[in-house]
Coordinates of C-alpha atoms in Angstrom, one line a residue:
X1206 CA 0.0 0.0 0.0
X1207 CA 2.9 2.4 0.8
X1208 CA 4.3 1.7 -2.7
X1209 CA 0.9 2.5 -4.2
X1210 CA 0.7 5.8 -2.4
X1211 CA 4.2 6.7 -3.3
X1212 CA 3.4 6.0 -7.0
X1213 CA 0.3 8.1 -6.7
X1214 CA 2.2 11.1 -5.2
X1215 CA 4.8 10.9 -8.0
X1216 CA 2.0 10.8 -10.6
X1217 CA 0.5 13.9 -9.0
X1218 CA 3.8 15.8 -9.3
X1219 CA 4.5 14.7 -12.9
X1220 CA 0.9 15.5 -14.0
X1221 CA 0.9 18.9 -12.4
X1222 CA 4.3 19.8 -13.7
X1223 CA 3.3 18.8 -17.2
X1224 CA 0.1 20.8 -16.9
X1225 CA 1.7 23.9 -15.5
X1226 CA 5.1 24.3 -17.0
X1227 CA 4.9 26.1 -20.3
X1228 CA 7.3 28.2 -22.3
X1229 CA 6.8 31.9 -21.9
X1230 CA 4.8 33.3 -24.7
X1231 CA 5.4 30.0 -26.6
X1232 CA 8.9 31.4 -27.3
X1233 CA 7.6 33.6 -30.2
X1234 CA 10.1 35.2 -32.5
X1235 CA 9.1 38.1 -34.7
X1236 CA 10.4 40.0 -37.8
X1237 CA 10.2 43.7 -38.1
X1238 CA 6.6 44.8 -38.8
X1239 CA 5.1 41.5 -37.6
X1240 CA 1.8 41.8 -35.6
X1241 CA 2.4 40.9 -32.0
X1242 CA -0.7 39.8 -30.1
X1243 CA -2.0 42.5 -27.7
X1244 CA -5.0 41.5 -25.5
X1245 CA -7.1 43.7 -23.2
X1246 CA -7.9 41.8 -20.1
X1247 CA -10.0 43.6 -17.5
X1248 CA -10.8 46.8 -15.8
X1249 CA -11.9 47.5 -12.2
X1250 CA -11.4 49.6 -9.0
X1251 CA -7.8 49.5 -8.0
X1252 CA -8.5 48.8 -4.3
X1253 CA -11.0 46.0 -5.1
X1254 CA -9.0 43.2 -6.7
X1255 CA -12.0 40.8 -6.9
X1256 CA -14.3 43.3 -8.6
X1257 CA -13.1 43.3 -12.2
X1258 CA -15.0 43.6 -15.4
X1259 CA -14.4 42.9 -19.1
X1260 CA -12.5 45.6 -20.8
X1261 CA -15.3 46.5 -23.2
X1262 CA -17.9 46.6 -20.5
X1263 CA -16.9 50.3 -20.5
X1264 CA -17.7 52.1 -23.7
X1265 CA -14.3 51.9 -25.3
X1266 CA -14.3 51.9 -29.1
X1267 CA -12.9 49.1 -31.1
X1268 CA -10.8 49.3 -34.3
X1269 CA -12.4 46.1 -35.7
X1270 CA -13.9 42.8 -34.7
X1271 CA -13.2 41.9 -31.1
X1272 CA -11.8 38.4 -30.8
X1273 CA -11.7 36.5 -27.5
X1274 CA -8.6 34.5 -26.6
X1275 CA -9.0 30.9 -25.6
X1276 CA -8.1 30.6 -22.0
X1277 CA -7.0 27.7 -19.7
X1278 CA -9.0 26.7 -16.7
X1279 CA -6.7 28.5 -14.2
X1280 CA -7.0 31.8 -16.2
X1281 CA -10.8 31.7 -16.1
X1282 CA -10.8 31.0 -12.4
X1283 CA -8.5 33.9 -11.9
X1284 CA -11.0 36.2 -13.6
X1285 CA -9.0 36.8 -16.8
X1286 CA -11.1 37.5 -19.9
X1287 CA -8.7 38.4 -22.7
X1288 CA -10.0 40.0 -25.9
X1289 CA -8.2 41.7 -28.8
X1290 CA -7.2 45.3 -27.9
X1291 CA -7.9 48.3 -30.2
X1292 CA -4.2 49.1 -30.6
X1293 CA -1.9 47.6 -33.3
X1294 CA 1.7 47.4 -31.9
X1295 CA 3.8 45.9 -34.7
X1296 CA 7.3 44.6 -33.8
X1297 CA 10.0 47.2 -33.9
X1298 CA 7.7 49.7 -35.7
X1299 CA 7.5 53.2 -34.0
X1300 CA 4.3 55.1 -34.2
X1301 CA 3.5 58.6 -33.1
X1302 CA -0.1 59.7 -32.1
X1303 CA -1.8 57.0 -34.1
X1304 CA -5.6 57.1 -34.0
X1305 CA -6.9 53.8 -32.8
X1306 CA -10.6 54.6 -33.1
X1307 CA -13.0 57.5 -32.8
X1308 CA -16.2 57.6 -30.8
X1309 CA -19.0 60.0 -29.8
X1310 CA -19.6 59.4 -26.1
X1311 CA -23.2 59.9 -25.1
X1312 CA -24.3 61.3 -21.8
X1313 CA -24.8 57.9 -20.4
X1314 CA -21.4 56.7 -21.5
X1315 CA -19.7 59.9 -20.1
X1316 CA -21.4 59.2 -16.8
X1317 CA -20.2 55.6 -16.9
X1318 CA -16.6 56.7 -17.5
X1319 CA -16.9 59.3 -14.8
X1320 CA -18.0 56.7 -12.3
X1321 CA -15.0 54.6 -13.3
X1322 CA -12.6 57.4 -12.9
X1323 CA -14.1 58.3 -9.6
X1324 CA -13.6 54.8 -8.3
X1325 CA -10.0 54.8 -9.5
X1326 CA -10.4 52.2 -12.2
X1327 CA -7.3 50.7 -13.8
X1328 CA -6.9 48.5 -16.9
X1329 CA -4.7 45.5 -17.6
X1330 CA -3.4 44.3 -21.0
X1331 CA -1.0 41.6 -22.1
X1332 CA 1.5 42.1 -25.0
X1333 CA 3.2 38.9 -26.0
X1334 CA 2.2 37.6 -22.5
X1335 CA 3.9 40.6 -20.8
X1336 CA 1.5 42.6 -18.4
X1337 CA 0.7 46.2 -19.0
X1338 CA -1.3 48.4 -16.5
X1339 CA -2.6 51.9 -16.5
X1340 CA -5.3 54.1 -15.0
X1341 CA -8.3 55.2 -17.0
X1342 CA -8.3 58.8 -15.9
X1343 CA -7.7 61.3 -13.2
X1344 CA -9.6 63.5 -10.7
X1345 CA -8.6 67.2 -10.3
X1346 CA -9.0 68.1 -6.7
X1347 CA -6.4 70.9 -6.5
X1348 CA -7.7 73.9 -4.6
X1349 CA -11.2 72.3 -4.2
X1350 CA -12.7 71.3 -0.9
X1351 CA -16.2 70.5 -2.1
X1352 CA -16.4 67.1 -4.0
X1353 CA -19.0 68.6 -6.2
X1354 CA -16.3 70.9 -7.6
X1355 CA -14.0 68.1 -8.6
X1356 CA -13.2 67.7 -12.3
X1357 CA -13.0 64.3 -13.9
X1358 CA -10.8 63.5 -17.0
X1359 CA -10.4 60.4 -19.2
X1360 CA -7.0 59.6 -20.7
X1361 CA -7.3 59.1 -24.4
X1362 CA -3.6 58.8 -25.4
X1363 CA -1.4 55.8 -24.4
X1364 CA 2.4 55.9 -24.8
X1365 CA 3.8 52.4 -25.2
X1366 CA 7.6 52.0 -24.6
X1367 CA 8.8 48.6 -25.8
X1368 CA 12.2 46.9 -25.7
X1369 CA 13.5 44.0 -27.8
X1370 CA 16.5 41.7 -28.0
X1371 CA 17.0 40.7 -31.6
X1372 CA 13.7 39.0 -32.7
X1373 CA 12.0 38.8 -29.2
X1374 CA 9.9 41.2 -27.1
X1375 CA 11.6 41.7 -23.7
X1376 CA 9.8 44.5 -21.9
X1377 CA 6.8 46.9 -22.4
X1378 CA 5.4 49.7 -20.3
X1379 CA 2.5 52.1 -20.8
X1380 CA 2.3 55.8 -19.9
X1381 CA -0.8 57.9 -20.0
X1382 CA -0.5 61.4 -21.5
X1383 CA -1.8 63.8 -18.8
X1384 CA -2.4 66.5 -21.4
X1385 CA -4.5 64.5 -23.8
X1386 CA -7.7 64.0 -21.9
X1387 CA -11.5 64.1 -22.3
X1388 CA -13.5 66.2 -19.8
X1389 CA -16.1 64.0 -18.1
X1390 CA -17.3 66.5 -15.5
X1391 CA -20.6 67.4 -17.2
X1392 CA -23.3 65.1 -18.6
X1393 CA -23.0 66.0 -22.3
X1394 CA -22.0 64.2 -25.5
X1395 CA -18.3 64.3 -26.1
X1396 CA -16.1 63.4 -29.1
X1397 CA -13.2 61.1 -28.1
X1398 CA -10.2 60.1 -30.3
X1399 CA -8.4 57.2 -28.7
X1400 CA -4.8 57.5 -29.7
X1401 CA -1.5 55.7 -29.0
X1402 CA 2.2 56.0 -29.6
X1403 CA 4.8 53.3 -29.8
X1404 CA 8.6 53.6 -29.3
X1405 CA 11.0 50.7 -29.6
X1406 CA 14.5 50.4 -28.1
X1407 CA 17.1 47.7 -28.1
X1408 CA 18.2 45.9 -24.8
X1409 CA 20.7 43.3 -23.9
X1410 CA 18.4 41.4 -21.4
X1411 CA 18.0 37.8 -22.6
X1412 CA 14.6 36.5 -23.3
X1413 CA 14.8 33.9 -20.4
X1414 CA 15.2 36.7 -17.9
X1415 CA 12.5 39.1 -19.1
X1416 CA 10.2 38.2 -16.1
X1417 CA 13.0 38.9 -13.6
X1418 CA 12.0 42.5 -13.1
X1419 CA 8.6 41.5 -11.8
X1420 CA 10.3 39.0 -9.4
X1421 CA 12.8 41.6 -8.3
X1422 CA 10.1 44.2 -7.5
X1423 CA 9.1 42.0 -4.5
X1424 CA 12.7 41.3 -3.4
X1425 CA 14.6 44.6 -3.6
X1426 CA 17.5 44.7 -1.2
X1427 CA 15.9 47.0 1.3
X1428 CA 12.6 45.2 1.2
X1429 CA 14.2 41.8 1.4
X1430 CA 16.4 42.8 4.3
X1431 CA 13.4 44.1 6.2
X1432 CA 11.5 41.0 5.3
X1433 CA 14.2 38.6 6.5
X1434 CA 14.8 40.6 9.7
X1435 CA 11.1 40.6 10.6
X1436 CA 10.8 36.9 9.9
X1437 CA 13.9 36.0 11.8
X1438 CA 12.9 38.2 14.8
X1439 CA 9.5 36.5 14.9
X1440 CA 10.9 33.0 14.5
X1441 CA 13.6 33.4 17.1
X1442 CA 11.1 34.7 19.6
X1443 CA 8.7 31.8 19.0
X1444 CA 11.5 29.2 19.0
X1445 CA 12.9 30.5 22.3
X1446 CA 9.4 30.2 23.8
X1447 CA 9.0 26.8 22.3
X1448 CA 12.4 25.7 23.5
X1449 CA 11.7 27.0 27.0
X1450 CA 8.4 25.1 27.2
X1451 CA 10.1 22.0 25.7
X1452 CA 12.8 22.1 28.4
X1453 CA 10.2 22.3 31.1
X1454 CA 8.1 19.5 29.6
X1455 CA 11.1 17.2 29.3
X1456 CA 12.1 17.9 32.9
X1457 CA 8.6 17.2 34.1
X1458 CA 8.4 14.0 32.0
X1459 CA 11.7 12.8 33.3
X1460 CA 10.5 13.3 36.9
X1461 CA 7.3 11.5 36.0
X1462 CA 9.2 8.5 34.6
X1463 CA 11.5 8.3 37.7
X1464 CA 8.5 8.7 40.1
X1465 CA 6.5 5.9 38.3
X1466 CA 9.5 3.6 38.2
X1467 CA 9.9 4.1 42.0
X1468 CA 6.2 3.4 42.5
X1469 CA 6.6 0.1 40.6
X1470 CA 9.3 -1.0 43.0
X1471 CA 7.3 0.1 46.1
X1472 CA 4.2 -1.5 47.5
X1473 CA 1.7 -2.8 45.0
X1474 CA -1.2 -1.2 46.8
X1475 CA 0.1 2.3 46.4
X1476 CA -2.5 4.5 44.6
X1477 CA -1.6 5.8 41.2
X1478 CA -1.8 9.5 40.4
X1479 CA -1.4 11.8 37.4
X1480 CA -1.5 10.6 33.7
X1481 CA -0.5 7.0 34.7
X1482 CA -3.8 6.8 36.7
X1483 CA -5.9 7.1 33.5
X1484 CA -3.9 4.6 31.4
X1485 CA -7.0 2.4 31.1
X1486 CA -9.0 5.3 29.5
X1487 CA -6.6 7.3 27.4
X1488 CA -7.0 5.1 24.4
X1489 CA -10.8 4.7 24.6
X1490 CA -12.2 5.3 21.2
X1491 CA -14.3 8.5 21.0
X1492 CA -17.8 9.1 20.0
X1493 CA -18.5 10.6 16.5
X1494 CA -15.6 8.6 15.2
X1495 CA -16.8 9.0 11.6
X1496 CA -16.6 12.8 11.7
X1497 CA -13.3 12.5 13.5
X1498 CA -11.8 10.2 10.8
X1499 CA -13.3 12.3 8.0
X1500 CA -11.6 15.5 9.5
X1501 CA -8.4 13.6 9.8
X1502 CA -8.5 12.4 6.2
X1503 CA -9.4 15.8 4.8
X1504 CA -6.7 17.5 6.8
X1505 CA -4.2 14.9 5.5
X1506 CA -5.2 15.6 1.9
X1507 CA -4.9 19.4 2.4
X1508 CA -1.5 18.9 4.0
X1509 CA -0.3 16.9 1.0
X1510 CA -1.8 19.6 -1.3
X1511 CA 0.1 22.3 0.5
X1512 CA 3.4 20.4 0.2
X1513 CA 3.0 19.9 -3.5
X1514 CA 2.2 23.5 -4.0
X1515 CA 5.4 24.5 -2.2
X1516 CA 7.4 22.0 -4.4
X1517 CA 6.0 23.6 -7.6
X1518 CA 6.6 27.1 -6.2
X1519 CA 10.2 26.3 -5.2
X1520 CA 11.1 24.9 -8.7
X1521 CA 9.8 28.2 -10.3
X1522 CA 6.4 27.1 -11.8
X1523 CA 4.6 30.1 -10.3
X1524 CA 6.7 32.8 -11.8
X1525 CA 5.1 36.3 -12.0
X1526 CA 2.1 36.5 -14.4
X1527 CA 2.0 32.9 -15.2
X1528 CA -1.7 33.4 -15.6
X1529 CA -3.9 31.0 -13.7
X1530 CA -1.0 28.5 -12.9
X1531 CA -1.7 28.5 -9.1
X1532 CA -5.5 27.9 -9.6
X1533 CA -4.8 25.2 -12.1
X1534 CA -2.4 23.5 -9.6
X1535 CA -4.9 23.8 -6.8
X1536 CA -7.7 22.1 -8.8
X1537 CA -5.5 19.4 -10.4
X1538 CA -3.6 18.4 -7.2
X1539 CA -6.7 18.5 -5.0
X1540 CA -8.5 16.2 -7.5
X1541 CA -5.5 13.8 -7.7
X1542 CA -4.9 13.7 -3.9
X1543 CA -8.5 12.8 -3.0
X1544 CA -7.5 9.2 -2.8
X1545 CA -5.2 10.1 0.1
X1546 CA -8.2 11.5 1.9
X1547 CA -10.3 8.4 1.3
X1548 CA -7.5 6.0 2.3
X1549 CA -6.6 7.9 5.5
X1550 CA -10.1 8.5 6.7
X1551 CA -11.4 5.0 6.0
X1552 CA -8.3 3.3 7.3
X1553 CA -8.4 5.3 10.5
X1554 CA -12.2 4.9 10.8
X1555 CA -11.8 1.1 10.6
X1556 CA -9.0 1.2 13.2
X1557 CA -11.5 2.9 15.5
X1558 CA -13.8 -0.1 14.9
X1559 CA -16.2 1.9 12.8
X1560 CA -18.7 -0.2 10.8
X1561 CA -20.3 2.2 8.2
X1562 CA -17.3 3.0 6.1
X1563 CA -19.3 4.1 3.1
X1564 CA -21.0 6.9 5.2
X1565 CA -17.6 7.9 6.4
X1566 CA -16.3 8.1 2.9
X1567 CA -19.2 10.3 1.9
X1568 CA -18.6 12.6 4.9
X1569 CA -14.9 12.8 4.0
X1570 CA -15.7 13.9 0.5
X1571 CA -18.1 16.6 1.6
X1572 CA -16.4 17.8 4.7
X1573 CA -14.2 20.4 2.9
X1574 CA -15.8 20.5 -0.5
X1575 CA -19.3 21.0 0.9
X1576 CA -18.7 24.4 2.6
X1577 CA -16.5 25.4 -0.3
X1578 CA -19.3 24.6 -2.8
X1579 CA -21.9 26.5 -0.8
X1580 CA -19.6 29.5 -0.5
X1581 CA -18.8 29.4 -4.3
X1582 CA -22.5 29.3 -5.2
X1583 CA -23.3 32.4 -3.1
X1584 CA -20.2 34.3 -4.3
X1585 CA -20.7 33.3 -7.9
X1586 CA -24.3 34.6 -7.7
X1587 CA -23.0 37.9 -6.3
X1588 CA -20.5 38.1 -9.2
X1589 CA -23.2 37.4 -11.7
X1590 CA -25.3 40.2 -10.2
X1591 CA -22.4 42.6 -10.6
X1592 CA -21.6 41.2 -14.1
X1593 CA -18.0 40.8 -12.9
X1594 CA -15.4 38.5 -14.5
X1595 CA -15.3 36.6 -11.2
X1596 CA -18.5 34.9 -12.3
X1597 CA -17.5 31.6 -13.9
X1598 CA -19.0 30.7 -17.3
X1599 CA -21.3 27.8 -17.5
X1600 CA -18.7 25.8 -19.5
X1601 CA -16.1 26.2 -16.7
X1602 CA -18.5 25.1 -14.1
X1603 CA -19.3 22.0 -16.2
X1604 CA -15.5 21.3 -16.5
X1605 CA -15.1 21.5 -12.7
X1606 CA -18.1 19.2 -12.1
X1607 CA -16.7 16.7 -14.5
X1608 CA -13.3 16.8 -12.7
X1609 CA -15.0 16.2 -9.5
X1610 CA -17.2 13.5 -10.9
X1611 CA -14.6 11.7 -13.1
X1612 CA -11.4 12.2 -11.1
X1613 CA -12.0 13.3 -7.5
X1614 CA -14.9 10.9 -6.6
X1615 CA -13.5 7.8 -8.2
X1616 CA -10.0 8.3 -6.5
X1617 CA -11.8 9.0 -3.2
X1618 CA -13.7 5.7 -3.5
X1619 CA -10.6 3.8 -4.6
X1620 CA -8.7 5.2 -1.6
X1621 CA -11.5 4.3 0.7
X1622 CA -11.6 0.7 -0.6
X1623 CA -7.9 0.4 -0.1
X1624 CA -8.2 1.8 3.4
X1625 CA -10.9 -0.6 4.3
X1626 CA -8.9 -3.5 3.0
X1627 CA -5.7 -2.4 4.7
X1628 CA -6.6 -4.4 7.8
X1629 CA -4.6 -2.1 10.0
X1630 CA -5.2 -2.2 13.7
X1631 CA -5.0 0.7 16.2
X1632 CA -1.7 0.5 18.0
X1633 CA -2.4 1.1 21.8
X1634 CA 0.4 0.3 24.2
X1635 CA -2.0 -0.2 27.1
X1636 CA -5.3 -2.0 27.5
X1637 CA -8.6 -0.1 27.8
X1638 CA -10.8 -0.8 30.8
X1639 CA -14.5 -1.6 30.3
X1640 CA -15.9 1.4 32.1
X1641 CA -14.4 5.0 31.9
X1642 CA -13.2 6.8 35.0
X1643 CA -14.9 10.0 36.0
X1644 CA -13.1 13.2 35.0
X1645 CA -12.4 15.5 38.0
X1646 CA -13.6 19.1 37.9
X1647 CA -11.0 21.4 36.2
X1648 CA -10.3 25.1 36.7
X1649 CA -11.6 27.7 34.2
X1650 CA -8.3 28.1 32.4
X1651 CA -8.5 24.4 31.3
X1652 CA -11.8 25.0 29.5
X1653 CA -12.0 24.9 25.8
X1654 CA -11.8 28.6 24.9
X1655 CA -8.7 29.4 27.0
X1656 CA -7.0 26.3 25.8
X1657 CA -7.8 27.2 22.2
X1658 CA -6.4 30.7 22.7
X1659 CA -3.1 29.3 24.1
X1660 CA -2.9 26.7 21.4
X1661 CA -3.5 29.1 18.5
X1662 CA -1.6 32.2 19.7
X1663 CA 1.9 30.8 19.6
X1664 CA 1.7 29.3 16.0
X1665 CA 0.0 32.5 14.8
X1666 CA 2.7 34.7 16.3
X1667 CA 5.2 32.8 14.1
X1668 CA 3.4 33.6 10.8
X1669 CA 1.5 36.9 11.4
X1670 CA 4.3 39.0 9.8
X1671 CA 4.3 36.8 6.7
X1672 CA 0.5 37.0 6.5
X1673 CA 0.7 40.7 5.6
X1674 CA 2.9 40.0 2.5
X1675 CA 0.6 37.1 1.5
X1676 CA -2.5 39.2 1.9
X1677 CA -1.0 42.2 0.0
X1678 CA -0.3 39.8 -2.9
X1679 CA -3.6 37.8 -2.9
X1680 CA -5.8 40.8 -2.1
X1681 CA -3.7 43.5 -3.6
X1682 CA -1.4 44.2 -6.5
X1683 CA 1.9 43.2 -5.0
X1684 CA 3.9 40.3 -6.4
X1685 CA 5.0 37.5 -4.0
X1686 CA 8.0 35.5 -5.2
X1687 CA 10.0 34.7 -2.0
X1688 CA 8.7 31.2 -1.6
X1689 CA 11.8 30.1 0.3
X1690 CA 10.9 32.3 3.2
X1691 CA 7.3 31.2 3.1
X1692 CA 8.3 27.6 3.2
X1693 CA 10.6 28.1 6.2
X1694 CA 7.7 29.9 8.0
X1695 CA 5.4 27.0 7.1
X1696 CA 7.8 24.5 8.6
X1697 CA 8.0 26.5 11.8
X1698 CA 4.3 26.7 11.9
X1699 CA 4.0 22.9 11.7
X1700 CA 6.7 22.5 14.4
X1701 CA 5.1 25.0 16.8
X1702 CA 1.6 23.6 16.2
X1703 CA 2.8 20.1 17.0
X1704 CA 4.7 21.1 20.1
X1705 CA 2.0 23.3 21.7
X1706 CA -0.6 20.6 21.1
X1707 CA 1.7 18.0 22.7
X1708 CA 2.3 20.3 25.7
X1709 CA -1.4 21.0 26.2
X1710 CA -2.2 17.3 25.8
X1711 CA 0.3 16.5 28.6
X1712 CA -1.2 19.0 31.0
X1713 CA -4.6 17.6 30.2
X1714 CA -3.6 14.1 30.9
X1715 CA -1.7 15.1 34.1
X1716 CA -5.1 16.6 35.3
X1717 CA -6.5 13.1 34.8
X1718 CA -8.8 14.2 31.8
X1719 CA -8.5 11.3 29.4
X1720 CA -10.7 12.7 26.7
X1721 CA -7.8 14.3 24.8
X1722 CA -8.5 13.5 21.2
X1723 CA -12.2 14.0 20.6
X1724 CA -14.3 16.2 22.7
X1725 CA -17.9 15.3 21.8
X1726 CA -19.2 12.5 23.9
X1727 CA -22.9 11.6 24.2
X1728 CA -22.6 11.1 28.0
X1729 CA -21.2 14.6 28.4
X1730 CA -23.7 16.7 26.4
X1731 CA -26.0 16.8 29.4
X1732 CA -23.4 18.5 31.6
X1733 CA -22.4 22.0 30.6
X1734 CA -19.5 22.2 33.0
X1735 CA -18.0 18.9 31.9
X1736 CA -18.4 19.8 28.2
X1737 CA -16.6 23.1 28.7
X1738 CA -13.8 21.5 30.7
X1739 CA -12.8 19.3 27.9
X1740 CA -10.1 20.1 25.4
X1741 CA -9.8 18.6 22.0
X1742 CA -6.3 18.0 20.5
X1743 CA -7.7 18.4 17.0
X1744 CA -9.3 21.7 18.0
X1745 CA -6.1 22.9 19.7
X1746 CA -4.1 22.2 16.6
X1747 CA -6.5 23.8 14.2
X1748 CA -7.3 26.9 16.4
X1749 CA -4.6 28.8 14.4
X1750 CA -7.1 29.0 11.6
X1751 CA -9.4 31.0 13.8
X1752 CA -6.6 33.4 14.6
X1753 CA -5.9 33.8 10.9
X1754 CA -9.5 34.7 10.3
X1755 CA -9.3 37.2 13.1
X1756 CA -6.3 38.7 11.3
X1757 CA -8.6 39.0 8.2
X1758 CA -10.8 41.3 10.1
X1759 CA -7.8 43.5 11.1
X1760 CA -6.4 43.5 7.6
X1761 CA -9.7 44.5 5.9
X1762 CA -10.5 47.4 8.2
X1763 CA -6.9 48.6 9.1
X1764 CA -4.6 47.7 6.2
X1765 CA -6.7 47.8 3.1
X1766 CA -9.0 50.1 1.2
X1767 CA -11.4 47.5 0.0
X1768 CA -15.0 48.6 -0.2
X1769 CA -18.4 47.4 -1.5
X1770 CA -20.6 44.4 -1.0
X1771 CA -19.0 42.2 -3.6
X1772 CA -15.4 42.7 -2.5
X1773 CA -16.4 42.3 1.1
X1774 CA -18.2 39.1 0.4
X1775 CA -15.4 37.6 -1.7
X1776 CA -12.8 38.5 0.9
X1777 CA -14.5 37.1 4.0
X1778 CA -16.2 34.2 2.1
X1779 CA -13.1 32.7 0.5
X1780 CA -10.9 33.6 3.5
X1781 CA -13.4 31.6 5.6
X1782 CA -12.8 28.6 3.3
X1783 CA -9.0 29.0 3.4
X1784 CA -9.0 29.4 7.2
X1785 CA -11.3 26.3 7.5
X1786 CA -8.8 24.4 5.4
X1787 CA -6.0 25.6 7.8
X1788 CA -8.1 24.3 10.7
X1789 CA -8.4 20.9 9.2
X1790 CA -4.8 20.7 8.1
X1791 CA -3.2 22.0 11.4
X1792 CA -5.8 20.0 13.4
X1793 CA -4.5 16.9 11.8
X1794 CA -0.9 17.8 12.4
X1795 CA -1.7 18.6 16.1
X1796 CA -3.6 15.3 16.6
X1797 CA -0.9 13.2 14.9
X1798 CA 1.8 14.8 17.1
X1799 CA -0.4 14.3 20.3
X1800 CA -1.1 10.6 19.3
X1801 CA 2.6 9.9 18.9
X1802 CA 3.4 11.6 22.2
X1803 CA 0.7 9.7 24.1
X1804 CA 1.8 6.4 22.7
X1805 CA 5.4 7.1 23.6
X1806 CA 4.8 8.0 27.2
X1807 CA 2.5 5.1 27.9
X1808 CA 5.1 2.7 26.3
X1809 CA 7.7 4.0 28.6
X1810 CA 5.9 2.9 31.8
X1811 CA 4.7 -0.4 33.1
X1812 CA 0.9 -0.4 33.5
X1813 CA -1.1 -3.2 35.2

């Protein structure tokens, strides 16, 4: 079975690499005067990255028939909608104040453009797969205190500056002429001549390095130095605290082992205390084992997904503006790793002596996909209402459904069958008694909420600095390329999560509370105090996801300028799904670490 899983993982990596790695711009070479493809992508408010619209949703004029570019799955999921632009940029051919098209803007169209300028709209284009940005217009506020006195202008002249190396395009930028504008202040018909200029210059930058300037923009020396210093400072602090707690825990465990060894040599009728006292209950199988196993399987799949995403990032697949590569990777790898979720969940469920493995498999398949699907349905409806590019076309939805039906579900079932037939048994170093011991009353700081706060704060403190850079990239216009730092932070997150869960599990067992791995028991739902006094190793490990969602609130209101119902819905909706995924993944890591620890300490003592 291990060989089968290894082969599956290798197949995932090979398939994803083959799907994602593509040559930049198909390595196009051009002769002087050749037409180079220029596509207009989208427009939208600069501070609302999710609220984007098709380029020609605004009343731009077109020089001819508008042709749509065929896009990959990841590009569509990313909201890209490329169409032919009204500008003709021929290779190495300069142009000066060329008229692209002329249009009479009606009152309604003037008002539409004015609203776009007021909301700070930008446009995005791609020239030979190189990104181009620019703002649609400007607002004149100089010397005016009353917003009703502001003047609004639309840029109508774009200056393209392009660089080439022999027969290849290397770089292109766009500048808006501040003196060539259309006054949009009043609601009246206006003539607009949309013009452009092109200037070409030679460069020695090789074609293979033409994307480096976008990577370097996120790793300039002073930015990188501050970034590294912040991460090292945070990690050193966390590791010192972790090391301090680890030293204390090791000393306490050593004393416990010595004490219990002496007790074994003493009189047999001496009463046991501490975590040894509950050795007959600590491996008692929990209630709701199907839900527990499903969460464990889903968390394992998400952990595998994250590892593969890091592998692809570190080998350079996600270079800047490789449109849709990340979304394609997420969809493909998640589909191919569903067998891991099925195998892990069903195998563990059978180890817990579960009987209805089919229901457990269905629960595993829906535990993460279910909330994600419901969130997507709501947000896609919002995007359709806004006519935004975030609304997925019907054909793309059909493709995703087919992937889920033909790839994800069959692999999930195959993994479940393999897990059921694995015949693995739960390895418990001590025997479980027939009747559980009563859990003594515990102080308030051992209740669920304080324990979750302690368990989630330390791992969150190791990553909160890096979260800003990630949020600024995902929910802004910054470029994130320093994946090595992110991977180091992720490893530290796993280590700290595992350790803090182990530490809290020990303190819980030392207090003679044997319900350490799953905290929903039918017998305890009737007692509010007993329910609140229990701590759950899975919940402790996953509580970092709740802290991350709390950071979302802070980032939205204090660090960003996002506004509007659509952007707010997309931000909090999809971040809720991401944080839920972190909860499952880190909960699995915490539980696995706690399980290894509990097995180890009970193997180290002699229990009657």
